[in-house]
mmCIF file with all atom_site columns, C-alpha atoms in Angstrom:
data_model
loop_
_atom_site.group_PDB
_atom_site.id
_atom_site.type_symbol
_atom_site.label_atom_id
_atom_site.label_alt_id
_atom_site.label_comp_id
_atom_site.label_asym_id
_atom_site.label_entity_id
_atom_site.label_seq_id
_atom_site.pdbx_PDB_ins_code
_atom_site.Cartn_x
_atom_site.Cartn_y
_atom_site.Cartn_z
_atom_site.occupancy
_atom_site.B_iso_or_equiv
_atom_site.pdbx_formal_charge
_atom_site.auth_seq_id
_atom_site.auth_comp_id
_atom_site.auth_asym_id
_atom_site.auth_atom_id
_atom_site.pdbx_PDB_model_num
ATOM 1   C CA . UNK J 1 1   ? 164.739 143.400 97.004  1.00 0.00 ? 206 UNK J CA 1
ATOM 2   C CA . UNK J 1 2   ? 168.158 143.935 98.555  1.00 0.00 ? 207 UNK J CA 1
ATOM 3   C CA . UNK J 1 3   ? 169.755 144.168 102.002 1.00 0.00 ? 208 UNK J CA 1
ATOM 4   C CA . UNK J 1 4   ? 172.256 146.729 103.043 1.00 0.00 ? 209 UNK J CA 1
ATOM 5   C CA . UNK J 1 5   ? 174.075 146.002 106.285 1.00 0.00 ? 210 UNK J CA 1
ATOM 6   C CA . UNK J 1 6   ? 177.214 146.824 108.188 1.00 0.00 ? 211 UNK J CA 1
ATOM 7   C CA . UNK J 1 7   ? 179.614 149.658 107.405 1.00 0.00 ? 212 UNK J CA 1
ATOM 8   C CA . UNK J 1 8   ? 179.244 150.346 103.659 1.00 0.00 ? 213 UNK J CA 1
ATOM 9   C CA . UNK J 1 9   ? 180.642 152.769 101.206 1.00 0.00 ? 214 UNK J CA 1
ATOM 10  C CA . UNK J 1 10  ? 178.174 154.458 98.894  1.00 0.00 ? 215 UNK J CA 1
ATOM 11  C CA . UNK J 1 11  ? 179.664 152.736 95.864  1.00 0.00 ? 216 UNK J CA 1
ATOM 12  C CA . UNK J 1 12  ? 179.013 149.246 97.302  1.00 0.00 ? 217 UNK J CA 1
ATOM 13  C CA . UNK J 1 13  ? 175.472 150.146 98.201  1.00 0.00 ? 218 UNK J CA 1
ATOM 14  C CA . UNK J 1 14  ? 174.882 151.630 94.766  1.00 0.00 ? 219 UNK J CA 1
ATOM 15  C CA . UNK J 1 15  ? 176.063 148.434 93.013  1.00 0.00 ? 220 UNK J CA 1
ATOM 16  C CA . UNK J 1 16  ? 173.306 146.578 94.956  1.00 0.00 ? 221 UNK J CA 1
ATOM 17  C CA . UNK J 1 17  ? 170.646 149.224 94.484  1.00 0.00 ? 222 UNK J CA 1
ATOM 18  C CA . UNK J 1 18  ? 171.221 149.275 90.693  1.00 0.00 ? 223 UNK J CA 1
ATOM 19  C CA . UNK J 1 19  ? 170.213 145.643 90.525  1.00 0.00 ? 224 UNK J CA 1
ATOM 20  C CA . UNK J 1 20  ? 166.742 146.420 91.850  1.00 0.00 ? 225 UNK J CA 1
ATOM 21  C CA . UNK J 1 21  ? 163.853 145.869 89.388  1.00 0.00 ? 226 UNK J CA 1
ATOM 22  C CA . UNK J 1 22  ? 162.257 148.725 87.562  1.00 0.00 ? 227 UNK J CA 1
ATOM 23  C CA . UNK J 1 23  ? 159.272 148.239 89.802  1.00 0.00 ? 228 UNK J CA 1
ATOM 24  C CA . UNK J 1 24  ? 158.343 148.677 93.485  1.00 0.00 ? 229 UNK J CA 1
ATOM 25  C CA . UNK J 1 25  ? 161.213 147.238 95.582  1.00 0.00 ? 230 UNK J CA 1
ATOM 26  C CA . UNK J 1 26  ? 162.040 146.485 99.205  1.00 0.00 ? 231 UNK J CA 1
ATOM 27  C CA . UNK J 1 27  ? 165.375 147.615 100.619 1.00 0.00 ? 232 UNK J CA 1
ATOM 28  C CA . UNK J 1 28  ? 166.262 146.427 104.103 1.00 0.00 ? 233 UNK J CA 1
ATOM 29  C CA . UNK J 1 29  ? 168.632 148.551 106.147 1.00 0.00 ? 234 UNK J CA 1
ATOM 30  C CA . UNK J 1 30  ? 170.078 146.419 108.932 1.00 0.00 ? 235 UNK J CA 1
ATOM 31  C CA . UNK J 1 31  ? 172.627 147.759 111.393 1.00 0.00 ? 236 UNK J CA 1
ATOM 32  C CA . UNK J 1 32  ? 173.898 149.993 108.596 1.00 0.00 ? 237 UNK J CA 1
ATOM 33  C CA . UNK J 1 33  ? 176.372 152.862 108.471 1.00 0.00 ? 238 UNK J CA 1
ATOM 34  C CA . UNK J 1 34  ? 176.365 154.318 104.945 1.00 0.00 ? 239 UNK J CA 1
ATOM 35  C CA . UNK J 1 35  ? 178.384 157.210 103.636 1.00 0.00 ? 240 UNK J CA 1
ATOM 36  C CA . UNK J 1 36  ? 177.016 159.469 100.911 1.00 0.00 ? 241 UNK J CA 1
ATOM 37  C CA . UNK J 1 37  ? 178.247 160.203 97.421  1.00 0.00 ? 242 UNK J CA 1
ATOM 38  C CA . UNK J 1 38  ? 177.004 162.453 94.622  1.00 0.00 ? 243 UNK J CA 1
ATOM 39  C CA . UNK J 1 39  ? 176.475 159.318 92.505  1.00 0.00 ? 244 UNK J CA 1
ATOM 40  C CA . UNK J 1 40  ? 174.218 157.728 95.119  1.00 0.00 ? 245 UNK J CA 1
ATOM 41  C CA . UNK J 1 41  ? 172.270 160.963 95.509  1.00 0.00 ? 246 UNK J CA 1
ATOM 42  C CA . UNK J 1 42  ? 171.814 161.248 91.694  1.00 0.00 ? 247 UNK J CA 1
ATOM 43  C CA . UNK J 1 43  ? 170.639 157.656 91.415  1.00 0.00 ? 248 UNK J CA 1
ATOM 44  C CA . UNK J 1 44  ? 168.026 158.173 94.169  1.00 0.00 ? 249 UNK J CA 1
ATOM 45  C CA . UNK J 1 45  ? 166.782 161.370 92.577  1.00 0.00 ? 250 UNK J CA 1
ATOM 46  C CA . UNK J 1 46  ? 166.497 159.683 89.161  1.00 0.00 ? 251 UNK J CA 1
ATOM 47  C CA . UNK J 1 47  ? 164.732 156.569 90.345  1.00 0.00 ? 252 UNK J CA 1
ATOM 48  C CA . UNK J 1 48  ? 160.984 156.871 89.693  1.00 0.00 ? 253 UNK J CA 1
ATOM 49  C CA . UNK J 1 49  ? 159.836 153.432 90.930  1.00 0.00 ? 254 UNK J CA 1
ATOM 50  C CA . UNK J 1 50  ? 158.753 153.157 94.581  1.00 0.00 ? 255 UNK J CA 1
ATOM 51  C CA . UNK J 1 51  ? 161.259 152.223 97.269  1.00 0.00 ? 256 UNK J CA 1
ATOM 52  C CA . UNK J 1 52  ? 160.035 150.710 100.549 1.00 0.00 ? 257 UNK J CA 1
ATOM 53  C CA . UNK J 1 53  ? 162.622 150.667 103.265 1.00 0.00 ? 258 UNK J CA 1
ATOM 54  C CA . UNK J 1 54  ? 162.567 148.247 106.229 1.00 0.00 ? 259 UNK J CA 1
ATOM 55  C CA . UNK J 1 55  ? 164.908 149.629 108.933 1.00 0.00 ? 260 UNK J CA 1
ATOM 56  C CA . UNK J 1 56  ? 166.352 147.340 111.652 1.00 0.00 ? 261 UNK J CA 1
ATOM 57  C CA . UNK J 1 57  ? 168.964 147.989 114.322 1.00 0.00 ? 262 UNK J CA 1
ATOM 58  C CA . UNK J 1 58  ? 171.221 151.053 114.440 1.00 0.00 ? 263 UNK J CA 1
ATOM 59  C CA . UNK J 1 59  ? 171.335 153.011 111.209 1.00 0.00 ? 264 UNK J CA 1
ATOM 60  C CA . UNK J 1 60  ? 173.386 156.069 110.470 1.00 0.00 ? 265 UNK J CA 1
ATOM 61  C CA . UNK J 1 61  ? 175.530 158.013 108.069 1.00 0.00 ? 266 UNK J CA 1
ATOM 62  C CA . UNK J 1 62  ? 174.765 160.562 105.458 1.00 0.00 ? 267 UNK J CA 1
ATOM 63  C CA . UNK J 1 63  ? 173.980 157.905 102.795 1.00 0.00 ? 268 UNK J CA 1
ATOM 64  C CA . UNK J 1 64  ? 171.401 156.298 105.060 1.00 0.00 ? 269 UNK J CA 1
ATOM 65  C CA . UNK J 1 65  ? 169.731 159.609 105.543 1.00 0.00 ? 270 UNK J CA 1
ATOM 66  C CA . UNK J 1 66  ? 169.595 160.081 101.747 1.00 0.00 ? 271 UNK J CA 1
ATOM 67  C CA . UNK J 1 67  ? 167.898 156.667 101.421 1.00 0.00 ? 272 UNK J CA 1
ATOM 68  C CA . UNK J 1 68  ? 165.301 157.594 104.111 1.00 0.00 ? 273 UNK J CA 1
ATOM 69  C CA . UNK J 1 69  ? 164.648 160.836 102.314 1.00 0.00 ? 274 UNK J CA 1
ATOM 70  C CA . UNK J 1 70  ? 164.216 159.256 98.878  1.00 0.00 ? 275 UNK J CA 1
ATOM 71  C CA . UNK J 1 71  ? 162.044 156.313 99.968  1.00 0.00 ? 276 UNK J CA 1
ATOM 72  C CA . UNK J 1 72  ? 158.406 156.187 99.156  1.00 0.00 ? 277 UNK J CA 1
ATOM 73  C CA . UNK J 1 73  ? 157.667 154.609 102.554 1.00 0.00 ? 278 UNK J CA 1
ATOM 74  C CA . UNK J 1 74  ? 159.980 153.907 105.457 1.00 0.00 ? 279 UNK J CA 1
ATOM 75  C CA . UNK J 1 75  ? 158.945 151.190 107.981 1.00 0.00 ? 280 UNK J CA 1
ATOM 76  C CA . UNK J 1 76  ? 161.070 150.815 111.110 1.00 0.00 ? 281 UNK J CA 1
ATOM 77  C CA . UNK J 1 77  ? 160.968 148.087 113.635 1.00 0.00 ? 282 UNK J CA 1
ATOM 78  C CA . UNK J 1 78  ? 161.344 148.764 117.319 1.00 0.00 ? 283 UNK J CA 1
ATOM 79  C CA . UNK J 1 79  ? 165.102 147.751 117.234 1.00 0.00 ? 284 UNK J CA 1
ATOM 80  C CA . UNK J 1 80  ? 165.788 150.660 114.894 1.00 0.00 ? 285 UNK J CA 1
ATOM 81  C CA . UNK J 1 81  ? 167.765 153.654 116.050 1.00 0.00 ? 286 UNK J CA 1
ATOM 82  C CA . UNK J 1 82  ? 168.880 156.509 113.854 1.00 0.00 ? 287 UNK J CA 1
ATOM 83  C CA . UNK J 1 83  ? 172.077 158.441 114.260 1.00 0.00 ? 288 UNK J CA 1
ATOM 84  C CA . UNK J 1 84  ? 171.461 161.992 113.014 1.00 0.00 ? 289 UNK J CA 1
ATOM 85  C CA . UNK J 1 85  ? 174.392 164.122 111.993 1.00 0.00 ? 290 UNK J CA 1
ATOM 86  C CA . UNK J 1 86  ? 174.628 167.819 112.828 1.00 0.00 ? 291 UNK J CA 1
ATOM 87  C CA . UNK J 1 87  ? 172.506 170.095 110.659 1.00 0.00 ? 292 UNK J CA 1
ATOM 88  C CA . UNK J 1 88  ? 173.851 170.803 107.234 1.00 0.00 ? 293 UNK J CA 1
ATOM 89  C CA . UNK J 1 89  ? 175.675 167.508 106.675 1.00 0.00 ? 294 UNK J CA 1
ATOM 90  C CA . UNK J 1 90  ? 172.807 166.200 104.466 1.00 0.00 ? 295 UNK J CA 1
ATOM 91  C CA . UNK J 1 91  ? 170.192 168.375 102.855 1.00 0.00 ? 296 UNK J CA 1
ATOM 92  C CA . UNK J 1 92  ? 166.899 166.407 103.019 1.00 0.00 ? 297 UNK J CA 1
ATOM 93  C CA . UNK J 1 93  ? 164.273 167.234 100.420 1.00 0.00 ? 298 UNK J CA 1
ATOM 94  C CA . UNK J 1 94  ? 161.140 165.420 101.667 1.00 0.00 ? 299 UNK J CA 1
ATOM 95  C CA . UNK J 1 95  ? 161.587 164.428 105.316 1.00 0.00 ? 300 UNK J CA 1
ATOM 96  C CA . UNK J 1 96  ? 161.791 167.195 108.007 1.00 0.00 ? 301 UNK J CA 1
ATOM 97  C CA . UNK J 1 97  ? 165.235 166.651 109.542 1.00 0.00 ? 302 UNK J CA 1
ATOM 98  C CA . UNK J 1 98  ? 165.029 170.035 111.253 1.00 0.00 ? 303 UNK J CA 1
ATOM 99  C CA . UNK J 1 99  ? 162.627 168.550 113.855 1.00 0.00 ? 304 UNK J CA 1
ATOM 100 C CA . UNK J 1 100 ? 165.164 165.948 114.979 1.00 0.00 ? 305 UNK J CA 1
ATOM 101 C CA . UNK J 1 101 ? 167.143 167.485 117.777 1.00 0.00 ? 306 UNK J CA 1
ATOM 102 C CA . UNK J 1 102 ? 168.736 164.388 119.389 1.00 0.00 ? 307 UNK J CA 1
ATOM 103 C CA . UNK J 1 103 ? 171.800 162.802 117.957 1.00 0.00 ? 308 UNK J CA 1
ATOM 104 C CA . UNK J 1 104 ? 170.323 159.286 118.213 1.00 0.00 ? 309 UNK J CA 1
ATOM 105 C CA . UNK J 1 105 ? 166.634 158.677 117.780 1.00 0.00 ? 310 UNK J CA 1
ATOM 106 C CA . UNK J 1 106 ? 164.637 155.596 118.750 1.00 0.00 ? 311 UNK J CA 1
ATOM 107 C CA . UNK J 1 107 ? 162.171 154.225 116.175 1.00 0.00 ? 312 UNK J CA 1
ATOM 108 C CA . UNK J 1 108 ? 159.243 156.002 117.768 1.00 0.00 ? 313 UNK J CA 1
ATOM 109 C CA . UNK J 1 109 ? 161.189 159.314 118.004 1.00 0.00 ? 314 UNK J CA 1
ATOM 110 C CA . UNK J 1 110 ? 162.157 159.007 114.359 1.00 0.00 ? 315 UNK J CA 1
ATOM 111 C CA . UNK J 1 111 ? 158.493 158.448 113.471 1.00 0.00 ? 316 UNK J CA 1
ATOM 112 C CA . UNK J 1 112 ? 157.444 161.487 115.578 1.00 0.00 ? 317 UNK J CA 1
ATOM 113 C CA . UNK J 1 113 ? 160.071 163.571 113.777 1.00 0.00 ? 318 UNK J CA 1
ATOM 114 C CA . UNK J 1 114 ? 158.790 162.428 110.411 1.00 0.00 ? 319 UNK J CA 1
ATOM 115 C CA . UNK J 1 115 ? 161.997 160.664 109.377 1.00 0.00 ? 320 UNK J CA 1
ATOM 116 C CA . UNK J 1 116 ? 160.242 157.258 109.180 1.00 0.00 ? 321 UNK J CA 1
ATOM 117 C CA . UNK J 1 117 ? 156.502 156.578 108.425 1.00 0.00 ? 322 UNK J CA 1
ATOM 118 C CA . UNK J 1 118 ? 155.932 153.950 111.101 1.00 0.00 ? 323 UNK J CA 1
ATOM 119 C CA . UNK J 1 119 ? 157.521 152.154 114.011 1.00 0.00 ? 324 UNK J CA 1
ATOM 120 C CA . UNK J 1 120 ? 156.238 148.565 114.495 1.00 0.00 ? 325 UNK J CA 1
ATOM 121 C CA . UNK J 1 121 ? 157.235 145.338 116.192 1.00 0.00 ? 326 UNK J CA 1
ATOM 122 C CA . UNK J 1 122 ? 159.862 143.380 114.218 1.00 0.00 ? 327 UNK J CA 1
ATOM 123 C CA . UNK J 1 123 ? 157.382 140.781 112.868 1.00 0.00 ? 328 UNK J CA 1
ATOM 124 C CA . UNK J 1 124 ? 154.754 143.378 112.041 1.00 0.00 ? 329 UNK J CA 1
ATOM 125 C CA . UNK J 1 125 ? 157.296 145.705 110.346 1.00 0.00 ? 330 UNK J CA 1
ATOM 126 C CA . UNK J 1 126 ? 158.568 142.867 108.100 1.00 0.00 ? 331 UNK J CA 1
ATOM 127 C CA . UNK J 1 127 ? 155.003 141.895 107.108 1.00 0.00 ? 332 UNK J CA 1
ATOM 128 C CA . UNK J 1 128 ? 153.891 145.471 106.594 1.00 0.00 ? 333 UNK J CA 1
ATOM 129 C CA . UNK J 1 129 ? 156.895 146.274 104.347 1.00 0.00 ? 334 UNK J CA 1
ATOM 130 C CA . UNK J 1 130 ? 156.188 143.214 102.180 1.00 0.00 ? 335 UNK J CA 1
ATOM 131 C CA . UNK J 1 131 ? 152.482 144.204 101.998 1.00 0.00 ? 336 UNK J CA 1
ATOM 132 C CA . UNK J 1 132 ? 153.369 147.663 100.896 1.00 0.00 ? 337 UNK J CA 1
ATOM 133 C CA . UNK J 1 133 ? 155.628 146.448 98.087  1.00 0.00 ? 338 UNK J CA 1
ATOM 134 C CA . UNK J 1 134 ? 152.866 144.093 96.835  1.00 0.00 ? 339 UNK J CA 1
ATOM 135 C CA . UNK J 1 135 ? 150.330 146.932 96.960  1.00 0.00 ? 340 UNK J CA 1
ATOM 136 C CA . UNK J 1 136 ? 152.616 149.360 95.177  1.00 0.00 ? 341 UNK J CA 1
ATOM 137 C CA . UNK J 1 137 ? 153.421 146.694 92.611  1.00 0.00 ? 342 UNK J CA 1
ATOM 138 C CA . UNK J 1 138 ? 149.724 146.277 91.765  1.00 0.00 ? 343 UNK J CA 1
ATOM 139 C CA . UNK J 1 139 ? 149.268 149.915 90.798  1.00 0.00 ? 344 UNK J CA 1
ATOM 140 C CA . UNK J 1 140 ? 149.877 151.020 87.193  1.00 0.00 ? 345 UNK J CA 1
ATOM 141 C CA . UNK J 1 141 ? 153.526 151.942 86.583  1.00 0.00 ? 346 UNK J CA 1
ATOM 142 C CA . UNK J 1 142 ? 152.748 155.232 84.782  1.00 0.00 ? 347 UNK J CA 1
ATOM 143 C CA . UNK J 1 143 ? 150.615 156.372 87.789  1.00 0.00 ? 348 UNK J CA 1
ATOM 144 C CA . UNK J 1 144 ? 153.494 155.572 90.205  1.00 0.00 ? 349 UNK J CA 1
ATOM 145 C CA . UNK J 1 145 ? 156.051 157.367 88.048  1.00 0.00 ? 350 UNK J CA 1
ATOM 146 C CA . UNK J 1 146 ? 153.837 160.424 87.764  1.00 0.00 ? 351 UNK J CA 1
ATOM 147 C CA . UNK J 1 147 ? 153.211 160.479 91.558  1.00 0.00 ? 352 UNK J CA 1
ATOM 148 C CA . UNK J 1 148 ? 156.940 160.093 92.233  1.00 0.00 ? 353 UNK J CA 1
ATOM 149 C CA . UNK J 1 149 ? 157.825 162.877 89.860  1.00 0.00 ? 354 UNK J CA 1
ATOM 150 C CA . UNK J 1 150 ? 155.429 165.261 91.679  1.00 0.00 ? 355 UNK J CA 1
ATOM 151 C CA . UNK J 1 151 ? 156.976 164.660 95.091  1.00 0.00 ? 356 UNK J CA 1
ATOM 152 C CA . UNK J 1 152 ? 159.465 167.308 96.273  1.00 0.00 ? 357 UNK J CA 1
#
């Protein structure tokens, strides 16, 4: 697992993400502002192993939206807020950004908009994200890669 926090460039985040195992992995986004890059976007598209995100505190930037879009599951705790950029700044493939009309969304608003999968208390979110990684790790790797390749 890895933790991305603070104001980060895409290249710094990518160095950390590349160290993730070729298996289900937990990535914690904590008070993160992350810019995007074509290299980050390509790495996320190429990764076939599951990514579980645990989101805490204010999160924003085009790179953070790319991570949310590429993740297998996104668990947000109630401290999470998402800053959404104007339409067209990031083209999301899997998550319906078009439904997000506010510029800053609470965890529950982000869940209603489909940008995160669940909004839970901090302790519950942490436990649930670990449980999901364990569960995904127990599934056969070929099955996970096939499922991932079939997602939009």
